[in-house]
Short mmCIF file of C-alpha atoms in Angstrom, two decimals:
data_model
loop_
_atom_site.label_atom_id
_atom_site.label_comp_id
_atom_site.label_asym_id
_atom_site.label_seq_id
_atom_site.Cartn_x
_atom_site.Cartn_y
_atom_site.Cartn_z
CA MET A 13 111.22 86.35 116.33
CA ALA A 14 110.30 90.01 116.85
CA GLU A 15 112.51 92.68 115.44
CA ALA A 16 113.73 95.37 117.74
CA VAL A 17 114.83 98.96 117.08
CA ALA A 18 116.64 99.87 120.27
CA LYS A 19 116.77 103.14 122.26
CA VAL A 20 120.44 103.14 123.47
CA GLU A 21 121.66 104.72 126.71
CA GLU A 22 125.35 104.26 127.35
CA PRO A 23 126.05 103.39 130.91
CA SER A 24 128.64 105.38 133.04
CA THR A 25 130.99 102.38 132.96
CA PRO A 26 130.42 100.68 129.54
CA SER A 27 133.19 98.04 130.19
CA ASP A 28 131.33 96.61 133.29
CA LYS A 29 128.33 94.51 132.18
CA PRO A 30 125.66 94.04 134.88
CA GLU A 31 124.79 90.52 135.91
CA CYS A 32 121.44 89.17 134.66
CA ALA A 33 119.26 87.90 137.50
CA VAL A 34 117.66 85.32 135.12
CA CYS A 35 120.60 83.51 133.55
CA LEU A 36 123.04 84.60 136.36
CA GLN A 37 125.65 85.61 133.80
CA PRO A 38 127.00 88.94 132.53
CA CYS A 39 124.28 90.60 130.43
CA VAL A 40 124.46 90.08 126.66
CA HIS A 41 122.86 93.25 125.17
CA PRO A 42 121.66 94.63 128.56
CA ALA A 43 118.25 96.01 128.48
CA GLN A 44 116.73 98.21 131.19
CA LEU A 45 113.09 98.02 131.97
CA PRO A 46 111.04 101.10 133.01
CA CYS A 47 111.21 99.87 136.62
CA GLY A 48 115.04 100.09 136.46
CA HIS A 49 116.03 96.44 136.46
CA ILE A 50 118.42 95.21 133.85
CA PHE A 51 118.53 91.88 132.18
CA CYS A 52 119.88 90.34 128.98
CA TYR A 53 117.67 91.38 126.01
CA LEU A 54 116.80 87.78 125.18
CA CYS A 55 116.07 87.06 128.84
CA VAL A 56 113.67 89.99 128.94
CA LYS A 57 112.08 88.73 125.75
CA GLY A 58 111.55 85.33 127.32
CA PHE A 59 109.68 86.29 130.45
CA ALA A 60 107.94 89.25 128.68
CA ASN A 61 106.42 86.92 126.25
CA GLN A 62 105.17 84.60 129.09
CA ASN A 63 103.83 86.91 131.73
CA LYS A 64 104.63 90.45 130.61
CA ARG A 65 105.97 91.43 133.95
CA CYS A 66 109.41 92.15 135.39
CA ALA A 67 111.10 89.03 136.75
CA MET A 68 112.21 90.94 139.90
CA CYS A 69 109.51 93.36 140.98
CA ARG A 70 106.58 92.08 138.88
CA GLN A 71 105.90 95.46 137.39
CA GLU A 72 104.14 95.35 134.05
CA ILE A 73 106.33 95.63 130.89
CA PRO A 74 105.10 98.01 128.18
CA VAL A 75 103.64 96.13 125.19
CA ASP A 76 106.13 97.71 122.76
CA PHE A 77 109.24 97.07 124.86
CA ILE A 78 110.36 94.09 122.90
CA GLU A 79 110.18 96.01 119.59
CA GLN A 80 111.63 99.13 121.05
CA PRO A 81 113.83 98.14 124.00
CA ARG A 82 115.99 100.48 126.02
CA LEU A 83 119.51 99.00 125.59
CA LEU A 84 122.46 100.12 127.54
CA GLN A 85 124.72 98.91 124.73
CA THR A 86 123.81 98.18 121.16
CA PRO A 87 125.66 95.86 118.80
CA GLN A 88 127.55 97.54 116.01
CA PRO A 89 128.64 95.87 112.77
CA GLN A 90 132.23 96.16 113.64
CA ASP A 91 131.96 94.48 117.11
CA LEU A 92 128.95 92.21 116.89
CA ALA A 93 130.83 89.18 118.20
CA GLU A 94 134.27 87.76 117.81
CA ALA A 95 134.50 85.87 114.59
CA PHE A 96 135.67 82.26 114.48
CA ASP A 97 138.39 80.73 112.28
CA GLY A 98 139.35 83.86 110.60
CA GLY A 99 135.95 85.41 109.99
CA TYR A 100 133.02 82.98 110.48
CA GLN A 101 129.81 83.44 112.48
CA TRP A 102 126.62 81.68 113.06
CA PHE A 103 123.27 82.90 111.59
CA TYR A 104 119.60 81.92 111.79
CA GLU A 105 116.99 82.46 109.14
CA GLY A 106 114.54 85.40 109.45
CA ARG A 107 111.96 87.03 107.21
CA ASN A 108 113.85 88.35 104.07
CA GLY A 109 117.21 87.92 105.54
CA TRP A 110 119.48 86.42 108.11
CA TRP A 111 120.03 87.25 111.79
CA GLN A 112 123.28 86.74 113.61
CA TYR A 113 123.25 84.83 116.91
CA ASP A 114 124.24 86.71 120.04
CA GLU A 115 127.83 86.32 121.19
CA ARG A 116 127.26 83.83 123.95
CA THR A 117 125.01 81.47 121.86
CA SER A 118 127.51 81.68 118.94
CA LYS A 119 130.34 80.55 121.10
CA GLU A 120 128.33 77.57 122.48
CA MET A 121 127.44 76.56 118.91
CA GLU A 122 130.98 76.95 117.61
CA ASN A 123 132.38 74.81 120.38
CA SER A 124 129.86 72.05 119.88
CA TYR A 125 130.45 72.30 116.08
CA LYS A 126 134.15 71.83 116.50
CA ASN A 127 133.62 68.92 118.83
CA GLU A 128 131.69 67.25 115.96
CA ASP A 129 128.56 67.06 118.01
CA LYS A 130 125.44 66.21 116.00
CA THR A 131 123.16 68.40 118.14
CA ILE A 132 123.18 70.87 120.97
CA GLU A 133 120.37 72.28 123.24
CA LEU A 134 120.23 75.97 123.82
CA LEU A 135 117.95 78.10 125.97
CA ILE A 136 116.98 81.16 123.85
CA ALA A 137 114.35 83.68 124.99
CA GLY A 138 112.77 81.34 127.46
CA PHE A 139 112.44 78.39 125.09
CA LEU A 140 114.63 75.28 124.72
CA TYR A 141 115.88 74.70 121.15
CA VAL A 142 117.71 71.81 119.56
CA VAL A 143 120.36 72.84 116.97
CA ASP A 144 120.79 70.01 114.40
CA PHE A 145 124.22 70.50 112.87
CA GLU A 146 123.67 67.66 110.30
CA ASN A 147 120.57 69.26 108.78
CA MET A 148 121.48 72.81 109.82
CA LEU A 149 118.22 73.35 111.62
CA GLN A 150 117.08 75.08 114.84
CA ILE A 151 114.03 73.31 116.28
CA ARG A 152 111.92 74.21 119.30
CA ARG A 153 111.89 71.16 121.53
CA ASN A 154 108.35 71.45 122.69
CA ASP A 155 107.02 72.34 119.23
CA PRO A 156 109.02 70.71 116.38
CA SER A 157 106.99 72.57 113.83
CA ARG A 158 108.81 75.76 114.91
CA ARG A 159 112.03 75.52 113.08
CA ARG A 160 114.53 77.79 111.28
CA GLN A 161 117.42 77.14 108.99
CA ILE A 162 120.88 78.05 110.40
CA LYS A 163 124.18 78.54 108.68
CA ARG A 164 127.93 79.14 109.45
CA ASP A 165 129.05 81.88 107.10
CA PHE A 166 131.40 84.80 106.91
CA SER A 167 130.67 87.55 109.43
CA THR A 168 130.75 90.13 106.69
CA ILE A 169 127.75 88.91 104.85
CA SER A 170 124.54 91.08 104.61
CA LYS A 171 122.43 90.60 107.80
CA LYS A 172 119.49 92.14 109.43
CA GLY A 173 121.10 92.42 112.81
CA VAL A 174 121.94 90.32 115.89
CA ALA A 175 119.55 88.34 118.11
CA GLY A 176 116.50 90.25 116.87
CA ILE A 177 118.05 93.71 117.30
CA ARG A 178 118.57 95.59 114.08
CA THR A 179 122.02 97.20 113.70
CA ASN A 180 120.59 99.99 111.55
CA SER A 181 117.18 101.72 111.74
CA PRO A 182 114.66 100.43 109.19
CA CYS A 183 113.36 103.98 108.92
CA GLU A 184 116.67 105.15 107.32
CA ARG A 185 115.72 104.99 103.60
CA PRO A 186 117.15 107.10 100.82
CA ALA A 187 115.00 110.21 100.34
CA LEU A 188 113.38 110.83 97.00
CA GLU A 189 115.12 113.36 94.99
CA MET A 190 112.81 116.38 94.68
CA HIS A 191 113.14 119.00 91.94
CA PRO A 192 111.51 122.39 92.35
CA VAL A 193 109.11 123.28 89.54
CA SER A 194 109.85 126.70 88.00
CA SER A 195 106.93 129.10 87.54
CA THR A 196 107.74 129.26 83.80
CA ASP A 197 107.36 125.46 83.40
CA HIS A 198 104.08 124.48 81.77
CA ILE A 199 102.44 121.29 83.01
CA SER A 200 99.59 119.90 81.00
CA VAL A 201 96.87 118.35 83.07
CA LEU A 202 94.96 117.02 80.07
CA PRO A 203 96.23 113.84 78.49
CA ALA A 204 96.66 113.62 74.78
CA THR A 205 93.73 112.13 72.93
CA PRO A 206 94.69 109.04 71.01
CA SER A 207 93.74 108.97 67.36
CA ASN A 208 91.88 105.71 67.81
CA SER A 209 90.21 106.50 71.05
CA PRO A 210 86.40 106.53 71.33
CA GLN A 211 86.54 109.26 74.05
CA SER A 212 85.18 112.66 73.42
CA PRO A 213 87.86 115.12 72.27
CA SER A 214 88.74 118.21 74.34
CA SER A 215 87.89 120.58 71.44
CA GLY A 216 85.66 120.55 68.44
CA GLN A 217 88.61 120.87 66.09
CA GLU A 218 89.99 117.52 67.29
CA SER A 219 86.79 115.61 66.42
CA PRO A 220 87.59 112.61 64.23
CA ASN A 221 84.11 112.62 62.78
CA ASP A 222 82.81 115.11 60.23
CA GLU A 223 79.51 115.22 58.31
CA ALA A 224 80.89 114.15 54.97
CA ASN A 225 82.67 111.02 56.35
CA LEU A 226 79.55 110.06 58.27
CA GLN A 227 77.30 110.31 55.18
CA ALA A 228 79.80 108.21 53.09
CA THR A 229 79.75 105.58 55.75
CA VAL A 230 75.92 105.44 55.77
CA ASP A 231 75.83 105.14 51.96
CA LEU A 232 78.36 102.34 52.00
CA ILE A 233 76.38 100.27 54.58
CA SER A 234 73.10 100.85 52.56
CA ASN A 235 74.77 99.52 49.36
CA LEU A 236 76.14 96.49 51.13
CA SER A 237 72.75 95.68 52.60
CA ASN A 238 71.05 95.83 49.15
CA LEU A 239 73.77 93.64 47.73
CA THR A 240 73.33 91.00 50.45
CA LEU A 241 69.52 90.91 49.96
CA ASN A 242 69.90 90.37 46.12
CA CYS A 243 72.36 87.54 46.68
CA ARG A 244 70.01 85.84 49.11
CA ALA A 245 67.03 86.09 46.68
CA THR A 246 69.06 84.59 43.80
CA SER A 247 70.21 81.66 45.87
CA PHE A 248 66.61 80.93 47.02
CA GLY A 249 65.36 80.74 43.52
CA GLU A 250 68.02 78.39 42.36
CA GLY A 251 67.40 76.07 45.31
CA ASN A 252 63.67 75.81 44.49
CA GLU A 253 64.35 74.94 40.82
CA SER A 254 66.65 72.16 41.72
CA GLU A 255 64.05 70.63 44.08
CA VAL A 256 61.48 70.57 41.27
CA GLU A 257 63.66 68.68 38.89
#
């Protein structure tokens, strides 16, 4: 499901929820389209994904409206939905976290769960889903490969938001702590040269090679080469003598 960061505009009478012309019920998270018509956010999401036009006037819906809807009311952590049995709520799996179901869907699921039903069918964002309480799955009816895990958990658990709407802006991240640099501070832009590094030193004084060490190394190699040649010659002579005998 797409994640929404809402632009909220409080109505003049917040207590009166407008009726949605799609589901014919009081709007849950009422969203106002640019044309002025108001629907449930999930109802808008349903017909916007299908034909990208308003269900009333057929005016085109902006491409980014689902991700950035204009909500008349936005869910807050303290009043997302009434908790059940002393603090439980219903959640569905999302990317890197859990989303809480909207209030109306949660109540339908809770009633079915308490009636010990094995499954329940729900219309969510224009699609019919089957909720399997035995396996705790939400499965799209016309495409069983589209499934999500669900759970009944405490309403106070960490969650991303409700019904695809984030309850806090993802852009609100702690700022990096910046420390001003004093003019007296000295910052070296040249890295220290390791003692065993083959790179060229930054100055002649730091050179690990001097003429005396180089000459000693050459003499040592020459002596080792002569010794190796002598050993090979001796071994060759002994081998020939043994073959003659």
